[in-house]
Tab-separated table of C-alpha atoms in Angstrom:
chain	number	residue	atom	x	y	z
A	2	MET	CA	86.144	149.492	114.205
A	3	THR	CA	83.446	150.589	117.092
A	4	SER	CA	79.862	149.744	115.812
A	5	GLN	CA	77.406	152.698	116.649
A	6	SER	CA	73.993	152.003	116.995
A	7	THR	CA	71.520	154.568	115.714
A	8	THR	CA	67.943	155.347	116.633
A	9	PRO	CA	65.649	154.862	113.769
A	10	ALA	CA	63.706	157.863	113.194
A	11	GLN	CA	60.152	158.590	114.393
A	12	PRO	CA	57.583	158.225	111.369
A	13	TYR	CA	55.952	161.317	110.502
A	14	ARG	CA	52.285	161.586	112.109
A	15	TYR	CA	50.037	164.669	111.029
A	16	VAL	CA	47.150	165.081	113.559
A	17	LYS	CA	43.881	166.730	113.307
A	18	PHE	CA	41.752	167.842	116.026
A	19	GLY	CA	38.173	168.793	115.713
A	20	LEU	CA	36.491	171.267	117.727
A	21	ILE	CA	33.022	171.126	119.225
A	22	PHE	CA	32.150	174.360	120.921
A	23	THR	CA	29.474	176.617	121.883
A	24	GLY	CA	30.411	180.251	121.253
A	25	GLU	CA	29.743	182.557	118.548
A	26	THR	CA	33.250	184.147	118.146
A	27	GLU	CA	34.614	180.236	118.327
A	28	GLU	CA	32.517	179.621	115.320
A	29	ILE	CA	34.938	181.425	113.168
A	30	TYR	CA	38.097	182.026	115.169
A	31	LEU	CA	38.640	179.383	117.601
A	32	PRO	CA	41.309	177.411	115.618
A	33	LYS	CA	43.276	180.575	115.606
A	34	LEU	CA	43.967	179.823	119.430
A	35	PHE	CA	45.994	177.017	118.785
A	36	LYS	CA	48.234	178.798	115.909
A	37	THR	CA	51.322	178.205	117.950
A	38	LEU	CA	50.648	174.394	117.897
A	39	MET	CA	50.003	174.356	114.103
A	40	ASP	CA	53.324	176.143	113.792
A	41	LEU	CA	55.047	173.090	114.586
A	42	GLY	CA	53.835	171.431	111.374
A	43	SER	CA	52.371	168.472	112.610
A	44	CYS	CA	48.782	169.231	113.391
A	45	TYR	CA	45.421	171.242	112.400
A	46	PHE	CA	42.628	172.306	114.408
A	47	GLU	CA	39.301	172.695	112.557
A	48	VAL	CA	35.674	173.340	113.595
A	49	ILE	CA	33.381	170.491	113.409
A	50	ARG	CA	30.327	171.510	115.255
A	51	ARG	CA	28.815	174.278	116.898
A	52	ILE	CA	26.245	173.090	119.800
A	53	PRO	CA	24.119	174.690	122.193
A	54	GLN	CA	25.771	175.281	126.019
A	55	LEU	CA	24.714	172.573	128.172
A	56	ASP	CA	23.473	173.198	131.812
A	57	PRO	CA	23.859	170.322	134.323
A	58	ARG	CA	21.438	167.571	134.078
A	59	THR	CA	18.358	167.674	136.081
A	60	ASP	CA	17.212	164.309	135.377
A	61	ARG	CA	18.336	161.827	137.823
A	62	LYS	CA	16.611	158.913	136.563
A	63	GLN	CA	18.946	155.971	135.634
A	64	LYS	CA	18.118	152.757	133.868
A	65	LEU	CA	19.148	149.259	134.862
A	66	THR	CA	20.832	146.580	132.609
A	67	VAL	CA	19.476	143.179	132.532
A	68	THR	CA	22.020	142.194	134.985
A	69	GLY	CA	20.497	145.069	137.444
A	70	VAL	CA	23.723	147.022	137.192
A	71	GLN	CA	22.946	150.696	136.826
A	72	ASP	CA	24.078	152.036	133.352
A	73	LYS	CA	24.619	155.691	132.241
A	74	LYS	CA	21.555	157.483	130.673
A	75	ILE	CA	22.512	159.726	128.172
A	76	PRO	CA	19.951	162.192	126.620
A	77	SER	CA	19.375	161.719	123.054
A	78	LYS	CA	20.195	165.463	122.647
A	79	ASP	CA	23.803	164.796	123.806
A	80	GLU	CA	24.077	161.867	121.695
A	81	LYS	CA	22.940	163.869	119.036
A	82	GLU	CA	24.811	167.024	119.497
A	83	ILE	CA	28.150	165.580	121.063
A	84	THR	CA	28.621	161.640	120.777
A	85	TRP	CA	27.683	161.473	116.956
A	86	PRO	CA	30.051	164.151	115.538
A	87	ALA	CA	32.696	163.133	117.695
A	88	LYS	CA	32.516	159.405	116.696
A	89	GLN	CA	32.355	160.370	112.945
A	90	TYR	CA	35.377	162.488	113.343
A	91	LEU	CA	37.277	160.005	115.353
A	92	ASN	CA	36.715	157.223	112.905
A	93	GLN	CA	39.482	158.731	111.121
A	94	SER	CA	43.204	157.881	111.730
A	95	ASN	CA	45.297	160.516	113.602
A	96	THR	CA	42.438	162.485	115.212
A	97	TYR	CA	41.235	163.842	118.144
A	98	ALA	CA	37.742	165.864	119.313
A	99	ILE	CA	37.642	168.674	121.699
A	100	VAL	CA	34.491	169.873	123.437
A	101	VAL	CA	35.052	173.548	124.442
A	102	ASP	CA	32.787	175.525	126.727
A	103	ASP	CA	32.757	178.997	127.862
A	104	LEU	CA	32.699	179.023	131.888
A	105	GLU	CA	31.093	182.073	132.793
A	106	HIS	CA	31.262	183.304	136.150
A	107	SER	CA	27.361	182.572	136.880
A	108	ARG	CA	28.470	179.323	136.157
A	109	LYS	CA	31.209	178.524	138.333
A	110	SER	CA	29.821	176.633	140.767
A	111	GLN	CA	28.324	174.139	138.279
A	112	ALA	CA	31.537	173.424	136.392
A	113	GLN	CA	31.826	169.921	137.681
A	114	ALA	CA	28.082	168.856	136.839
A	115	VAL	CA	28.672	170.872	133.606
A	116	PHE	CA	31.840	168.947	132.762
A	117	ASP	CA	30.366	165.441	133.818
A	118	ARG	CA	27.420	166.031	131.115
A	119	TYR	CA	29.853	166.680	128.374
A	120	ARG	CA	32.339	164.062	129.537
A	121	ASN	CA	29.584	161.449	129.908
A	122	ALA	CA	28.514	162.107	126.018
A	123	LEU	CA	32.052	161.245	125.428
A	124	ASP	CA	32.165	158.155	127.539
A	125	ILE	CA	29.937	156.041	125.421
A	126	LEU	CA	32.313	156.017	122.515
A	127	PRO	CA	34.125	153.026	121.440
A	128	PRO	CA	36.805	152.462	123.923
A	129	ASP	CA	39.598	153.396	121.056
A	130	GLN	CA	37.873	156.573	120.828
A	131	LYS	CA	36.733	157.947	123.972
A	132	TYR	CA	40.382	158.876	125.445
A	133	ARG	CA	40.722	160.600	122.001
A	134	ALA	CA	38.259	162.875	123.003
A	135	SER	CA	38.229	165.476	125.947
A	136	VAL	CA	36.311	168.511	127.565
A	137	HIS	CA	37.869	172.034	128.016
A	138	PHE	CA	36.539	175.394	129.275
A	139	LEU	CA	37.520	178.905	128.378
A	140	VAL	CA	37.082	180.810	131.710
A	141	ASN	CA	35.065	182.965	132.016
A	142	MET	CA	35.185	183.277	128.166
A	143	LEU	CA	37.686	183.310	125.454
A	144	GLU	CA	37.917	186.975	125.484
A	145	ALA	CA	39.402	187.015	128.941
A	146	TYR	CA	42.543	185.711	127.527
A	147	TYR	CA	43.006	188.710	125.399
A	148	PHE	CA	43.639	190.883	128.492
A	149	ALA	CA	46.834	188.515	129.522
A	150	ASP	CA	48.646	189.930	126.439
A	151	ALA	CA	47.414	193.734	126.292
A	152	GLN	CA	49.604	194.318	123.313
A	153	ALA	CA	47.143	192.343	120.933
A	154	ILE	CA	44.127	194.418	122.093
A	155	ASN	CA	46.031	197.637	121.668
A	156	ALA	CA	46.957	196.703	118.187
A	157	VAL	CA	43.446	196.225	116.923
A	158	LEU	CA	41.423	198.620	119.005
A	159	GLY	CA	43.917	201.555	119.218
A	160	THR	CA	44.013	201.269	123.014
A	161	ALA	CA	46.998	201.605	125.673
A	162	LEU	CA	46.130	199.063	128.054
A	163	GLU	CA	48.657	197.230	130.189
A	164	ASP	CA	48.822	193.199	130.712
A	165	TYR	CA	46.243	192.495	133.326
A	166	ARG	CA	48.144	191.832	136.761
A	167	GLY	CA	46.096	188.851	138.501
A	168	ASP	CA	44.607	185.959	136.565
A	169	VAL	CA	42.448	186.521	133.500
A	170	GLU	CA	40.287	183.490	134.405
A	171	THR	CA	38.693	185.690	137.114
A	172	ILE	CA	37.775	188.454	135.106
A	173	ARG	CA	33.967	188.163	135.270
A	174	HIS	CA	32.893	190.223	132.151
A	175	PRO	CA	35.783	190.258	130.047
A	176	LYS	CA	33.575	190.841	126.897
A	177	GLY	CA	31.758	193.485	128.440
A	178	ASP	CA	35.032	195.371	129.748
A	179	LEU	CA	36.387	195.301	126.118
A	180	LYS	CA	32.896	197.236	124.887
A	181	GLN	CA	33.283	199.800	127.572
A	182	LEU	CA	37.115	200.515	126.294
A	183	ASP	CA	35.586	202.701	123.526
A	184	ARG	CA	32.139	203.240	123.643
A	185	ASP	CA	32.048	205.112	120.531
A	186	ARG	CA	33.791	202.703	118.539
A	187	GLY	CA	32.797	199.713	120.278
A	188	PHE	CA	33.731	196.295	120.203
A	189	ASP	CA	32.912	193.641	117.765
A	190	GLU	CA	33.335	190.202	119.008
A	191	LYS	CA	33.721	188.498	115.749
A	192	LYS	CA	35.518	191.111	113.566
A	193	ASP	CA	37.683	192.534	116.147
A	194	GLY	CA	38.162	189.278	118.285
A	195	GLY	CA	39.121	187.412	115.298
A	196	LYS	CA	42.088	189.968	114.709
A	197	ILE	CA	43.026	189.919	118.380
A	198	LEU	CA	43.264	186.318	118.348
A	199	GLN	CA	45.599	186.390	115.250
A	200	LYS	CA	48.096	188.569	117.120
A	201	LEU	CA	47.663	186.683	120.628
A	202	ASP	CA	50.960	185.302	121.947
A	203	VAL	CA	49.552	182.263	123.758
A	204	GLU	CA	52.887	181.439	125.355
A	205	LYS	CA	53.151	184.945	126.913
A	206	VAL	CA	49.555	184.251	128.266
A	207	LEU	CA	50.350	181.172	129.933
A	208	SER	CA	53.909	182.213	131.055
A	209	ASN	CA	52.669	182.806	134.667
A	210	PRO	CA	52.395	179.611	136.455
A	211	ASP	CA	49.759	180.853	138.787
A	212	THR	CA	47.226	181.728	136.387
A	213	CYS	CA	45.286	180.176	133.323
A	214	ALA	CA	44.886	176.990	135.067
A	215	SER	CA	42.105	175.658	132.340
A	216	LEU	CA	43.633	177.239	129.407
A	217	ARG	CA	47.192	175.541	130.303
A	218	THR	CA	45.416	172.163	130.868
A	219	LEU	CA	43.780	172.593	127.050
A	220	PHE	CA	47.195	172.921	125.752
A	221	ALA	CA	49.035	170.294	127.769
A	222	TRP	CA	46.425	167.796	126.682
A	223	CYS	CA	46.987	168.717	123.157
A	224	LEU	CA	50.624	168.437	123.010
A	225	LYS	CA	50.493	165.142	124.992
A	226	CYS	CA	48.318	163.741	121.960
A	227	LEU	CA	50.864	165.112	119.899
A	228	GLY	CA	53.473	162.939	121.760
A	229	GLU	CA	55.558	166.013	122.618
A	230	PRO	CA	58.088	165.754	125.492
A	231	SER	CA	57.080	167.664	128.488
A	232	THR	CA	58.889	170.756	129.111
A	233	ASN	CA	58.102	174.076	130.751
A	234	GLU	CA	56.810	175.880	127.658
A	235	TYR	CA	53.636	177.341	128.654
A	236	GLN	CA	54.920	176.568	132.229
A	237	PHE	CA	53.489	172.979	131.969
A	238	LEU	CA	56.046	171.504	134.430
A	239	ASN	CA	55.290	173.822	137.194
A	240	GLY	CA	52.258	175.810	136.148
A	241	LYS	CA	48.694	175.280	137.587
A	242	LEU	CA	46.127	172.906	135.944
A	243	SER	CA	42.262	172.927	136.102
A	244	GLU	CA	41.373	170.486	139.063
A	245	ILE	CA	38.105	169.627	136.703
A	246	THR	CA	39.807	168.904	133.747
A	247	ARG	CA	43.447	167.598	134.556
A	248	SER	CA	42.200	163.998	135.328
A	249	GLN	CA	41.841	163.661	131.213
A	250	LEU	CA	45.558	164.196	130.750
A	251	GLU	CA	46.406	160.604	132.713
A	252	ASN	CA	44.225	159.012	129.935
A	253	SER	CA	45.265	160.504	126.521
């Protein structure tokens, strides 16, 4: 009789992602953006803190350690708003923290500096925690991604839009564009936005490998944390990734 080796089943692991965010709509509805990941049954997304949107640091001063080595100077505001809530959350097992900020068109030229400020606040976490935390941008803001799945907008607002043909991350004023669709009815970013997010097909949003680099990088980081194998779902294998935030994929 030939013996057969069996691979032991991997233990079940349930992961929680804590969101630290800057937008108003995100306070209530941001976890819905990740509903396709939560449908896997192995993770949950929850809001842990809303923070003010941060600009690049203008204080260039650095303090010296006793050995004369320059050390990062993190403003106390950043520690209070980002480092401490993330640390408290990451003290729990099987948890990850994500800082999510809108990157409006007017701030794109500052994107690297803004990223560095958020990232610096996470890099002072203990070594076993800082790589379980990341920073990502919604470009130009959350509402931009609605236009990649026009059916979701139409179902809520009663419009007859077609999917945006270009990269929705280049739409300068997506929230304003939504408000212009029906000036009489208007667009309520919380009430209507929440309903659109509930219907939004993120896999469709990320189906074009040449678009949505920032959102794809966010989802790629989450799936890597979950230990999911790399596939071409969401165009992970061939799709564009953010030049600014993709470096975090190497350390998660």
